[in-house]
Short mmCIF file of C-alpha atoms in Angstrom, two decimals:
data_model
loop_
_atom_site.label_atom_id
_atom_site.label_comp_id
_atom_site.label_asym_id
_atom_site.label_seq_id
_atom_site.Cartn_x
_atom_site.Cartn_y
_atom_site.Cartn_z
CA UNK A 1215 21.54 -12.38 -21.31
CA UNK A 1216 24.17 -9.63 -21.23
CA UNK A 1217 24.32 -6.65 -19.12
CA UNK A 1218 23.71 -4.32 -22.23
CA UNK A 1219 20.62 -6.36 -23.27
CA UNK A 1220 19.06 -6.12 -19.91
CA UNK A 1221 19.70 -2.21 -19.55
CA UNK A 1222 18.34 -1.67 -23.34
CA UNK A 1223 15.13 -3.67 -22.75
CA UNK A 1224 14.68 -1.74 -19.52
CA UNK A 1225 15.13 1.61 -20.76
CA UNK A 1226 12.97 0.71 -23.77
CA UNK A 1227 10.00 -0.37 -21.47
CA UNK A 1228 10.46 -4.18 -22.30
CA UNK A 1229 8.44 -5.54 -19.66
CA UNK A 1230 9.36 -8.95 -20.20
CA UNK A 1231 13.16 -8.19 -19.78
CA UNK A 1232 12.25 -6.23 -16.86
CA UNK A 1233 10.71 -9.12 -15.39
CA UNK A 1234 13.95 -11.52 -16.17
CA UNK A 1235 15.90 -8.69 -14.50
CA UNK A 1236 14.11 -8.98 -11.52
CA UNK A 1237 14.17 -12.68 -11.54
CA UNK A 1238 17.99 -12.30 -11.97
CA UNK A 1239 18.43 -10.18 -8.81
CA UNK A 1240 16.00 -12.53 -6.89
CA UNK A 1241 17.89 -15.71 -7.77
CA UNK A 1242 20.16 -17.22 -5.01
CA UNK A 1243 22.64 -18.82 -7.88
CA UNK A 1244 26.23 -17.17 -7.35
CA UNK A 1245 26.36 -16.83 -11.06
CA UNK A 1246 23.29 -14.84 -11.11
CA UNK A 1247 24.08 -12.64 -7.87
CA UNK A 1248 27.47 -11.47 -9.56
CA UNK A 1249 25.33 -10.45 -12.87
CA UNK A 1250 22.71 -8.93 -10.76
CA UNK A 1251 25.25 -6.59 -8.60
CA UNK A 1252 26.69 -5.48 -12.07
CA UNK A 1253 23.31 -4.74 -13.41
CA UNK A 1254 22.07 -2.85 -10.53
CA UNK A 1255 25.36 -0.61 -10.45
CA UNK A 1256 24.54 0.28 -13.90
CA UNK A 1257 20.90 1.00 -13.31
CA UNK A 1258 21.75 3.32 -10.58
CA UNK A 1259 23.11 5.33 -13.63
CA UNK A 1260 19.69 5.75 -15.25
CA UNK A 1261 17.01 5.94 -12.29
CA UNK A 1262 14.64 8.52 -12.37
CA UNK A 1263 12.86 10.26 -9.49
CA UNK A 1264 9.90 8.35 -8.39
CA UNK A 1265 7.29 8.32 -5.71
CA UNK A 1266 7.40 5.26 -3.52
CA UNK A 1267 4.41 4.44 -1.47
CA UNK A 1268 4.14 1.66 0.90
CA UNK A 1269 0.83 -0.05 1.32
CA UNK A 1270 -0.27 -2.23 3.93
CA UNK A 1271 -3.28 -3.60 5.78
CA UNK A 1272 -4.83 -6.55 7.50
CA UNK A 1273 -5.70 -9.42 5.15
CA UNK A 1274 -9.27 -8.75 3.42
CA UNK A 1275 -9.17 -5.06 3.88
CA UNK A 1276 -9.10 -4.85 -0.02
CA UNK A 1277 -5.26 -3.84 -0.68
CA UNK A 1278 -5.57 -5.10 -4.29
CA UNK A 1279 -8.73 -3.52 -5.11
CA UNK A 1280 -7.57 -0.20 -3.61
CA UNK A 1281 -4.27 -0.35 -5.62
CA UNK A 1282 -5.78 -1.11 -8.79
CA UNK A 1283 -8.30 1.78 -8.41
CA UNK A 1284 -5.64 4.21 -7.48
CA UNK A 1285 -3.39 2.71 -10.49
CA UNK A 1286 -6.22 3.23 -12.77
CA UNK A 1287 -6.65 6.84 -11.76
CA UNK A 1288 -3.22 7.61 -11.98
CA UNK A 1289 -2.71 5.93 -15.42
CA UNK A 1290 -5.63 8.59 -16.63
CA UNK A 1291 -3.12 11.36 -15.17
CA UNK A 1292 -0.39 10.05 -17.61
CA UNK A 1293 1.67 8.42 -14.85
CA UNK A 1294 3.60 5.20 -15.43
CA UNK A 1295 3.16 2.85 -12.32
CA UNK A 1296 5.04 -0.05 -10.97
CA UNK A 1297 3.31 -2.34 -8.69
CA UNK A 1298 5.49 -4.56 -6.22
CA UNK A 1299 3.47 -7.28 -4.28
CA UNK A 1300 5.27 -9.15 -1.58
CA UNK A 1301 3.43 -12.69 -1.08
CA UNK A 1302 3.81 -15.12 1.28
CA UNK A 1303 5.85 -17.89 0.10
CA UNK A 1304 4.70 -21.57 -0.09
CA UNK A 1305 6.77 -23.67 2.26
CA UNK A 1306 6.85 -26.49 -0.72
CA UNK A 1307 7.37 -24.66 -3.88
CA UNK A 1308 8.86 -21.32 -2.17
CA UNK A 1309 6.49 -19.47 -4.76
CA UNK A 1310 3.76 -16.98 -4.36
CA UNK A 1311 0.62 -18.21 -2.74
CA UNK A 1312 -1.74 -14.97 -3.06
CA UNK A 1313 -1.05 -14.22 -6.78
CA UNK A 1314 -2.14 -10.51 -6.34
CA UNK A 1315 -1.77 -9.91 -10.18
CA UNK A 1316 -4.49 -12.22 -11.05
CA UNK A 1317 -6.80 -9.66 -8.71
CA UNK A 1318 -5.52 -6.55 -10.89
CA UNK A 1319 -6.58 -7.67 -14.37
CA UNK A 1320 -7.44 -4.38 -15.67
CA UNK A 1321 -4.04 -2.84 -14.58
CA UNK A 1322 -2.27 -6.11 -15.91
CA UNK A 1323 -3.36 -5.48 -19.60
CA UNK A 1324 -2.29 -1.65 -19.47
CA UNK A 1325 1.11 -0.85 -20.99
CA UNK A 1326 1.61 1.91 -18.39
CA UNK A 1327 1.64 -0.59 -15.39
CA UNK A 1328 3.69 -3.15 -14.49
CA UNK A 1329 2.79 -5.71 -11.59
CA UNK A 1330 5.40 -8.11 -10.12
CA UNK A 1331 4.11 -10.24 -7.24
CA UNK A 1332 7.32 -11.56 -5.53
CA UNK A 1333 7.34 -14.36 -2.77
CA UNK A 1334 8.99 -13.25 0.73
CA UNK A 1335 11.03 -16.47 0.62
CA UNK A 1336 9.55 -17.09 4.48
CA UNK A 1337 11.17 -14.06 5.65
CA UNK A 1338 9.87 -12.43 8.77
CA UNK A 1339 8.24 -8.92 7.86
CA UNK A 1340 6.94 -9.87 4.47
CA UNK A 1341 9.37 -7.80 2.53
CA UNK A 1342 11.68 -9.89 -0.11
CA UNK A 1343 15.24 -8.99 0.72
CA UNK A 1344 15.61 -7.69 -2.90
CA UNK A 1345 12.79 -5.36 -3.00
CA UNK A 1346 14.87 -2.20 -2.73
CA UNK A 1347 16.77 -3.31 -5.82
CA UNK A 1348 13.70 -4.23 -7.64
CA UNK A 1349 12.61 -0.56 -6.96
CA UNK A 1350 15.97 0.66 -8.71
CA UNK A 1351 15.21 -1.60 -11.69
CA UNK A 1352 11.75 0.05 -11.91
CA UNK A 1353 13.02 3.63 -11.56
CA UNK A 1354 15.62 2.87 -14.59
CA UNK A 1355 12.76 1.66 -16.56
CA UNK A 1356 11.12 5.25 -16.13
CA UNK A 1357 8.21 4.13 -13.56
CA UNK A 1358 7.33 7.48 -12.05
CA UNK A 1359 5.14 5.98 -9.37
CA UNK A 1360 6.20 2.50 -7.47
CA UNK A 1361 3.41 1.00 -5.29
CA UNK A 1362 4.81 -1.61 -2.63
CA UNK A 1363 2.22 -3.85 -1.18
CA UNK A 1364 3.22 -6.11 1.74
CA UNK A 1365 1.33 -9.07 3.05
CA UNK A 1366 0.30 -7.14 6.31
CA UNK A 1367 2.13 -9.48 8.58
CA UNK A 1368 2.75 -7.01 11.15
CA UNK A 1369 6.58 -6.67 10.98
CA UNK A 1370 7.01 -5.41 7.62
CA UNK A 1371 5.82 -2.05 8.15
CA UNK A 1372 8.85 -0.71 9.30
CA UNK A 1373 11.02 -2.01 6.43
CA UNK A 1374 8.59 -0.63 3.74
CA UNK A 1375 8.61 2.70 5.53
CA UNK A 1376 12.61 2.90 5.41
CA UNK A 1377 12.18 2.46 1.71
CA UNK A 1378 9.45 4.57 0.80
CA UNK A 1379 8.51 8.21 0.73
CA UNK A 1380 5.31 7.76 2.47
CA UNK A 1381 3.38 4.77 4.19
CA UNK A 1382 -0.43 4.24 3.58
CA UNK A 1383 -2.17 1.91 6.16
CA UNK A 1384 -5.76 0.36 5.07
CA UNK A 1385 -8.19 -0.66 7.62
CA UNK A 1386 -11.80 -1.47 7.99
CA UNK A 1387 -14.85 -0.19 10.06
CA UNK A 1388 -15.08 -4.03 11.34
CA UNK A 1389 -11.52 -4.45 12.70
CA UNK A 1390 -12.88 -5.21 16.01
CA UNK A 1391 -13.78 -2.72 18.51
CA UNK A 1392 -12.41 0.99 17.74
CA UNK A 1393 -9.78 0.65 21.02
CA UNK A 1394 -8.44 -2.45 19.62
CA UNK A 1395 -7.10 -1.21 16.41
CA UNK A 1396 -6.29 2.19 17.09
CA UNK A 1397 -3.79 0.88 19.66
CA UNK A 1398 -1.58 -0.86 16.76
CA UNK A 1399 1.80 0.38 16.45
CA UNK A 1400 1.40 0.40 12.77
CA UNK A 1401 -0.70 3.47 12.64
CA UNK A 1402 2.19 5.39 14.53
CA UNK A 1403 4.27 4.80 11.33
CA UNK A 1404 1.36 5.70 9.07
CA UNK A 1405 1.33 9.14 6.98
CA UNK A 1406 -2.22 8.40 5.55
CA UNK A 1407 -4.78 5.90 7.11
CA UNK A 1408 -7.81 4.98 5.01
CA UNK A 1409 -10.80 3.46 6.30
CA UNK A 1410 -11.87 0.99 3.32
CA UNK A 1411 -15.15 -0.37 2.15
CA UNK A 1412 -17.00 2.75 3.40
CA UNK A 1413 -20.26 1.95 0.92
CA UNK A 1414 -20.90 -1.03 3.41
CA UNK A 1415 -21.75 1.28 6.24
CA UNK A 1416 -20.79 5.10 5.84
CA UNK A 1417 -22.13 6.21 9.15
CA UNK A 1418 -19.78 3.65 10.92
CA UNK A 1419 -16.98 4.55 8.73
CA UNK A 1420 -17.17 8.29 9.41
CA UNK A 1421 -17.30 7.43 13.31
CA UNK A 1422 -14.06 5.31 12.96
CA UNK A 1423 -12.56 8.13 10.95
CA UNK A 1424 -13.73 10.56 13.61
CA UNK A 1425 -12.43 8.39 16.64
CA UNK A 1426 -8.75 7.74 14.83
CA UNK A 1427 -8.16 11.32 14.13
CA UNK A 1428 -9.06 12.37 18.06
CA UNK A 1429 -6.56 9.22 19.03
CA UNK A 1430 -3.75 10.50 16.53
CA UNK A 1431 -4.23 14.35 17.48
CA UNK A 1432 -3.69 12.95 21.30
CA UNK A 1433 -0.82 10.86 20.73
CA UNK A 1434 0.87 11.57 17.46
CA UNK A 1435 4.06 13.40 17.03
CA UNK A 1436 3.67 13.94 13.42
CA UNK A 1437 0.68 15.00 11.17
CA UNK A 1438 -1.23 11.96 9.77
CA UNK A 1439 -4.23 11.96 7.43
CA UNK A 1440 -7.46 9.92 7.78
CA UNK A 1441 -9.76 9.32 4.71
CA UNK A 1442 -12.85 7.05 4.31
CA UNK A 1443 -13.00 5.26 1.04
CA UNK A 1444 -14.85 2.76 -1.23
CA UNK A 1445 -12.01 1.42 -3.49
CA UNK A 1446 -14.79 -0.63 -5.16
CA UNK A 1447 -16.97 2.27 -6.02
CA UNK A 1448 -13.76 4.74 -6.49
CA UNK A 1449 -14.93 7.00 -3.78
CA UNK A 1450 -12.30 9.42 -2.34
CA UNK A 1451 -9.47 7.88 -4.61
CA UNK A 1452 -8.70 11.36 -5.99
CA UNK A 1453 -8.71 13.05 -2.61
CA UNK A 1454 -6.29 10.57 -1.32
CA UNK A 1455 -4.00 10.95 -4.43
CA UNK A 1456 -4.04 14.92 -3.75
CA UNK A 1457 -2.69 14.13 -0.22
CA UNK A 1458 0.04 11.80 -1.22
CA UNK A 1459 1.20 14.46 -3.61
CA UNK A 1460 1.04 16.97 -1.02
CA UNK A 1461 3.05 15.08 1.40
CA UNK A 1462 5.76 14.11 -1.32
CA UNK A 1463 6.06 17.39 -2.37
CA UNK A 1464 6.65 18.95 1.17
CA UNK A 1465 9.18 16.23 1.95
CA UNK A 1466 10.90 16.84 -1.26
CA UNK A 1467 11.30 20.57 -0.78
CA UNK A 1468 12.41 19.81 2.76
CA UNK A 1469 15.23 17.61 1.49
CA UNK A 1470 16.52 20.11 -1.18
#
């Protein structure tokens, strides 16, 4: 394909061409890399402002369920959503192992949502080295909210935080004893912390939220927000989004 074909397809919300463009920039072939550089340079002229949200959490915390619940809510608000999921790579095929797209079937079938799982190619940190360029393509395609889900391996959070407007971390009421998980450094990077699966034990979730808020108040150097949530039951999704908007608007106004 020619550059003009990529650009026209991206601007006309052709998700197939957007997927092909992402495949191009993720390619390790020299001829593809040269075309990819030109494509990114062109897309910088067409990109729109978006809210970039990094989302992480330990395996099994319900990241995909949370992202789908948030995405479906945002689509009802007429937003256009791009979801970039960074999967661990197979050591044999180098492809994605988790395949998060299969766990977001309602979003996958919605024309206002674009989901792209990308293998991390074995890189430490769980972030593909082209993730920032993929964001540029999505912004050129008019996606105004971009969610970036990491594999939750621990090293990825700093990389994701640097390329997003805010960072959201998901945890559970049963992630070991309270002291064990409040000491994790990732909490210091987070703007919002969500205790998911509150429907399984509401009292425990409230206690964990209380402990986290106390800990962050004592040790934190920035304002952080803690919510309980049930992504499965769609509980507190709107409250979390309202807080995301508030944080973004404050940062945007301070930078302009």
